[in-house]
Each structure stands twice: as C-alpha cells, then as structure tokens.
Amino acid sequence: MKIDIKLDVFEGPLDLLLHLIEKNKVSIYDIPIVEITNQYMEYIREMEKTYSMESMSEFLVMAATLLKIKSKMLLPQPEKEEEEDPREELVRRLTEYKMYKYAAEELKDLSVDAQKVFFKPETVPEEIKYYEERIRPEEIVGDITLEKLNQIFRMVMRRKKDREDPVRSHFGKIQKEKYKVEDRMDDIRRQIRGLKKINFRTLLDIQPVKEMVIVTFLAVLELMKVGEIKVSQEHNFAEIYLDSCE
C-alpha cells in the first residue's frame, strides 16, 4: 500500500524513523519493519529529487540497515531455534535518540520562556538612594540611655547565670545577704568622687552576686533621678559612663 508522505525536514535518519513510528502509532519496541522500511524508502525516493547525494548519505546508510533487518525478518527461521531479534540494536538507538530529543525540546522551551522575562533597571534617584537621616543625639539621648541601661543589666544577669555551677549551686541552703539601695548609693558616690568617669557595664559586672547587681542598678537610677550623677554616651550603642554632677 502506497502512503503519501509530506517531505518535511528531518535532522537525520533516526528523526525520520521516529516520525514514521509515531505517525503509524506503533510501539517503538515492536516495529513493523516491513511497513516502516517501505515508507522510509518512499521518503528516500522523494529526497533524491531535491537533495544531493552527500546530504543523503546518512539516510542511505539507514536504508541499507533497514533492508538488512527486513530481509532477516522475512527469512524463515528453523523451528526450536531462538535468535536475537534483528531490530534490537535499532530499538536501542531510537530510544536513546528519543530521550535526547525530548531533553533538547525541554531546554528549548525553557530558553524561550527565559527570553520573555525582563528585569526592571534600578530607578531610585541618587539623592534618595544614599540618603541617611541625620540623628540629633541631644534629642534622643534620654531614651537611648535607659534602653542601653536595660540591655547592659540583662547582659550582666545572663553572665551571672552562666557562671553558676549547676551542681554546686544546689548544695545546702544559702542565706541571702541583705543589701540596701541607700547603702549602695553612698558607695557609688564615693567611687565617682575620686574618678572622672566610671564605665557602667564594668560597675555592674564586678558585683559578686546577682542581688548586688540589682541593688547597684537601682542605686544608679535613683542617683540619676535626684540629679547627683549624669550619664554620657559618645554615640549610639557606645559604652555608657557615669560621672558626678558636682
């Protein structure tokens, strides 16, 4: 039966064979070699009218392979003798080609989709891009000082907790000593009186117990409240220093 074949452009003989298999809706693992070979030869005859022999060399080699397989398939086989299917090598080549062709098509689709993506260039004006809001420390020093005091207090408390021995700290019963804010205020007055400045973090960190840290912290706040000491900080997040107002 003669089948009309449209003369398309194929990338090679395997591409043509794959096209014929899909067109006839047959399994690639059970190729009707006689029918496919006839259609392939029909295509070769059409190619001879428009293509040179040099460009047809690969197609002619495949034609010879198909004719060889066809002849083996048509020869009668002796009974009770199993031979290798002459189509096996052709099936292997076709499955590999189909896999790579599918991968190439997927990559091509990804490339086409990528060409549709556009990135907006940066359009932020220079005066806004590098703008930094000017900070006036004199307007916010009060709030920042209290916040920094709280941060230092929490940090020192965490250090005290980390230094505790998890085993020995549970031995026996430890009696708490009594500390008064007023007594601690007197101590801080004496410490500041002979010095220019005292680092607030160091003042808390040198206290021997947690209760002393709390009392010292409250004493500093009380001295600030009554105006006996002043707090200074060179810039945001810098160390805080205590100094006497006298």
Short mmCIF file of C-alpha atoms in Angstrom, two decimals:
data_model
loop_
_atom_site.label_atom_id
_atom_site.label_comp_id
_atom_site.label_asym_id
_atom_site.label_seq_id
_atom_site.Cartn_x
_atom_site.Cartn_y
_atom_site.Cartn_z
CA MET A 1 0.00 0.00 0.00
CA LYS A 2 1.39 3.36 -1.06
CA ILE A 3 1.33 6.07 1.60
CA ASP A 4 1.66 9.73 0.78
CA ILE A 5 4.48 11.28 2.83
CA LYS A 6 4.92 15.00 3.22
CA LEU A 7 8.55 15.97 2.55
CA ASP A 8 9.49 17.56 5.86
CA VAL A 9 12.98 18.43 7.02
CA PHE A 10 14.38 15.91 9.48
CA GLU A 11 17.58 16.16 11.49
CA GLY A 12 18.71 12.68 10.47
CA PRO A 13 17.58 9.13 9.70
CA LEU A 14 16.66 8.42 13.33
CA ASP A 15 14.47 11.53 13.38
CA LEU A 16 12.70 10.29 10.24
CA LEU A 17 12.23 6.78 11.66
CA LEU A 18 10.83 8.18 14.91
CA HIS A 19 8.41 10.29 12.90
CA LEU A 20 7.19 7.25 10.94
CA ILE A 21 6.74 5.18 14.12
CA GLU A 22 4.69 7.92 15.79
CA LYS A 23 2.69 8.52 12.60
CA ASN A 24 1.75 4.83 12.32
CA LYS A 25 1.03 4.70 16.09
CA VAL A 26 3.12 1.60 16.67
CA SER A 27 5.34 0.63 19.58
CA ILE A 28 8.99 1.53 19.32
CA TYR A 29 9.78 -1.86 20.91
CA ASP A 30 7.80 -3.82 18.27
CA ILE A 31 8.47 -2.05 14.98
CA PRO A 32 6.61 -3.45 11.92
CA ILE A 33 9.86 -3.42 9.99
CA VAL A 34 8.37 -4.22 6.57
CA GLU A 35 5.85 -1.38 6.63
CA ILE A 36 8.25 1.14 8.16
CA THR A 37 11.01 0.21 5.68
CA ASN A 38 8.64 0.70 2.72
CA GLN A 39 7.61 4.14 3.98
CA TYR A 40 11.24 5.05 4.66
CA MET A 41 12.26 4.08 1.10
CA GLU A 42 9.37 6.13 -0.24
CA TYR A 43 10.76 9.15 1.58
CA ILE A 44 14.28 8.45 0.23
CA ARG A 45 12.95 8.45 -3.32
CA GLU A 46 11.34 11.84 -2.69
CA MET A 47 14.60 13.16 -1.27
CA GLU A 48 16.53 12.18 -4.39
CA LYS A 49 14.60 14.85 -6.32
CA THR A 50 15.68 17.77 -4.13
CA TYR A 51 18.75 16.75 -2.07
CA SER A 52 22.31 15.94 -3.10
CA MET A 53 23.79 12.50 -2.55
CA GLU A 54 26.22 13.95 0.01
CA SER A 55 23.41 15.24 2.21
CA MET A 56 21.57 11.93 1.85
CA SER A 57 24.50 9.72 2.89
CA GLU A 58 23.26 9.11 6.43
CA PHE A 59 19.74 8.36 5.19
CA LEU A 60 21.09 5.86 2.65
CA VAL A 61 23.13 4.08 5.33
CA MET A 62 19.99 3.72 7.44
CA ALA A 63 18.09 2.49 4.36
CA ALA A 64 20.63 -0.27 3.91
CA THR A 65 20.31 -1.17 7.62
CA LEU A 66 16.52 -1.35 7.35
CA LEU A 67 16.70 -3.53 4.24
CA LYS A 68 19.10 -5.86 6.02
CA ILE A 69 16.78 -6.13 9.04
CA LYS A 70 13.79 -6.61 6.70
CA SER A 71 15.49 -9.45 4.88
CA LYS A 72 16.34 -11.20 8.17
CA MET A 73 12.76 -10.81 9.35
CA LEU A 74 11.39 -12.29 6.11
CA LEU A 75 13.69 -15.33 6.08
CA PRO A 76 12.11 -18.46 7.59
CA GLN A 77 13.52 -19.38 10.97
CA PRO A 78 14.27 -23.00 11.88
CA GLU A 79 11.94 -24.39 14.50
CA LYS A 80 13.09 -24.50 18.11
CA GLU A 81 15.90 -22.09 17.44
CA GLU A 82 15.88 -18.76 19.17
CA GLU A 83 17.84 -15.94 17.58
CA GLU A 84 18.45 -12.39 18.63
CA ASP A 85 15.83 -10.00 17.33
CA PRO A 86 17.48 -8.12 14.40
CA ARG A 87 15.56 -4.99 15.45
CA GLU A 88 17.14 -4.84 18.92
CA GLU A 89 20.06 -2.55 18.05
CA LEU A 90 17.76 -0.23 16.08
CA VAL A 91 15.32 -0.03 19.00
CA ARG A 92 18.17 0.90 21.36
CA ARG A 93 19.35 3.71 19.10
CA LEU A 94 15.81 5.01 18.65
CA THR A 95 15.05 5.09 22.39
CA GLU A 96 18.29 6.96 23.11
CA TYR A 97 17.60 9.44 20.33
CA LYS A 98 14.03 9.98 21.58
CA MET A 99 15.31 10.68 25.11
CA TYR A 100 17.86 13.27 23.94
CA LYS A 101 15.36 14.86 21.56
CA TYR A 102 12.84 15.28 24.36
CA ALA A 103 15.51 16.83 26.62
CA ALA A 104 16.53 19.23 23.84
CA GLU A 105 12.92 20.32 23.36
CA GLU A 106 12.52 20.94 27.09
CA LEU A 107 15.68 23.07 27.15
CA LYS A 108 14.44 24.99 24.12
CA ASP A 109 11.13 25.74 25.86
CA LEU A 110 12.99 26.97 28.93
CA SER A 111 15.12 29.22 26.74
CA VAL A 112 12.04 30.66 25.03
CA ASP A 113 10.38 31.32 28.40
CA ALA A 114 13.55 32.99 29.69
CA GLN A 115 13.56 35.37 26.73
CA LYS A 116 10.15 36.65 27.84
CA VAL A 117 11.46 37.70 31.26
CA PHE A 118 12.58 41.29 31.65
CA PHE A 119 14.19 42.88 34.69
CA LYS A 120 13.39 46.44 35.63
CA PRO A 121 16.56 48.53 35.96
CA GLU A 122 17.22 50.44 39.16
CA THR A 123 15.47 53.81 39.00
CA VAL A 124 15.97 55.13 42.54
CA PRO A 125 17.22 58.75 42.43
CA GLU A 126 20.74 59.25 43.77
CA GLU A 127 19.60 61.75 46.40
CA ILE A 128 17.25 59.12 47.87
CA LYS A 129 19.45 56.07 47.32
CA TYR A 130 22.25 57.33 49.56
CA TYR A 131 20.08 59.38 51.93
CA GLU A 132 20.76 58.86 55.62
CA GLU A 133 18.57 60.51 58.19
CA ARG A 134 20.58 62.79 60.44
CA ILE A 135 20.32 61.92 64.12
CA ARG A 136 20.48 64.54 66.83
CA PRO A 137 21.80 62.75 69.95
CA GLU A 138 20.71 65.54 72.26
CA GLU A 139 17.06 64.85 71.38
CA ILE A 140 17.13 61.10 72.00
CA VAL A 141 19.94 60.56 74.48
CA GLY A 142 17.48 60.17 77.37
CA ASP A 143 15.54 57.27 75.84
CA ILE A 144 18.61 55.57 74.45
CA THR A 145 20.36 55.79 77.79
CA LEU A 146 17.54 53.97 79.57
CA GLU A 147 17.35 51.36 76.84
CA LYS A 148 21.09 50.81 76.97
CA LEU A 149 20.95 50.53 80.74
CA ASN A 150 18.34 47.83 80.43
CA GLN A 151 20.38 45.95 77.82
CA ILE A 152 23.51 46.03 79.96
CA PHE A 153 21.55 44.90 83.01
CA ARG A 154 20.11 41.90 81.16
CA MET A 155 23.51 41.02 79.71
CA VAL A 156 25.17 41.08 83.11
CA MET A 157 22.38 38.97 84.60
CA ARG A 158 22.86 36.37 81.86
CA ARG A 159 26.61 36.29 82.57
CA LYS A 160 25.96 35.74 86.26
CA LYS A 161 23.63 32.87 85.47
CA ASP A 162 26.14 31.27 83.07
CA ARG A 163 28.82 31.37 85.76
CA GLU A 164 26.71 29.42 88.23
CA ASP A 165 27.79 25.85 88.81
CA PRO A 166 24.72 23.70 88.01
CA VAL A 167 25.79 21.12 90.61
CA ARG A 168 27.34 23.09 93.47
CA SER A 169 24.70 25.77 93.38
CA HIS A 170 22.21 23.22 94.73
CA PHE A 171 24.35 22.13 97.67
CA GLY A 172 22.89 23.11 101.04
CA LYS A 173 20.89 26.22 101.76
CA ILE A 174 22.42 29.60 101.01
CA GLN A 175 21.24 32.51 103.12
CA LYS A 176 20.70 35.72 101.18
CA GLU A 177 22.53 38.79 102.39
CA LYS A 178 20.63 41.99 102.86
CA TYR A 179 21.54 44.89 100.58
CA LYS A 180 20.06 48.35 100.77
CA VAL A 181 19.74 50.80 97.87
CA GLU A 182 20.70 53.67 100.17
CA ASP A 183 23.96 51.99 101.19
CA ARG A 184 24.80 51.26 97.57
CA MET A 185 24.11 54.91 96.64
CA ASP A 186 26.70 56.00 99.24
CA ASP A 187 29.24 53.54 97.80
CA ILE A 188 28.71 54.84 94.27
CA ARG A 189 29.05 58.45 95.45
CA ARG A 190 32.43 57.63 96.97
CA GLN A 191 33.59 55.75 93.86
CA ILE A 192 32.66 58.56 91.48
CA ARG A 193 34.02 61.33 93.69
CA GLY A 194 37.65 60.43 93.08
CA LEU A 195 37.32 59.50 89.41
CA LYS A 196 36.42 61.37 86.27
CA LYS A 197 34.18 58.67 84.83
CA ILE A 198 33.06 55.12 85.63
CA ASN A 199 32.05 52.57 83.00
CA PHE A 200 28.51 51.50 83.81
CA ARG A 201 28.95 47.99 82.39
CA THR A 202 32.09 47.44 84.46
CA LEU A 203 30.36 48.74 87.58
CA LEU A 204 27.69 46.07 87.27
CA ASP A 205 29.99 43.31 86.08
CA ILE A 206 32.30 43.44 89.12
CA GLN A 207 29.47 42.80 91.57
CA PRO A 208 29.91 39.42 93.30
CA VAL A 209 26.27 38.25 93.38
CA LYS A 210 23.09 38.79 91.42
CA GLU A 211 21.36 40.63 94.25
CA MET A 212 24.22 43.16 94.35
CA VAL A 213 23.85 43.77 90.63
CA ILE A 214 20.15 44.57 91.05
CA VAL A 215 20.75 46.87 94.00
CA THR A 216 23.56 48.67 92.11
CA PHE A 217 21.33 49.14 89.10
CA LEU A 218 18.54 50.63 91.24
CA ALA A 219 21.02 52.86 93.06
CA VAL A 220 22.30 54.30 89.75
CA LEU A 221 18.76 55.03 88.59
CA GLU A 222 17.96 56.74 91.90
CA LEU A 223 21.12 58.90 91.73
CA MET A 224 20.17 59.91 88.17
CA LYS A 225 16.67 60.75 89.33
CA VAL A 226 17.85 63.07 92.11
CA GLY A 227 20.44 64.69 89.81
CA GLU A 228 23.59 63.59 91.63
CA ILE A 229 25.14 61.76 88.67
CA LYS A 230 24.94 62.22 84.92
CA VAL A 231 25.13 59.68 82.12
CA SER A 232 27.13 60.21 78.92
CA GLN A 233 27.40 58.24 75.70
CA GLU A 234 29.55 59.27 72.72
CA HIS A 235 27.31 57.71 70.06
CA ASN A 236 24.57 55.13 69.63
CA PHE A 237 25.39 51.72 71.12
CA ALA A 238 28.65 53.00 72.63
CA GLU A 239 29.68 52.40 76.25
CA ILE A 240 27.83 54.38 78.94
CA TYR A 241 29.81 56.31 81.54
CA LEU A 242 28.73 57.68 84.92
CA ASP A 243 30.05 60.98 86.26
CA SER A 244 29.30 63.14 89.28
CA CYS A 245 27.29 66.32 88.78
CA GLU A 246 29.31 68.08 91.49
#
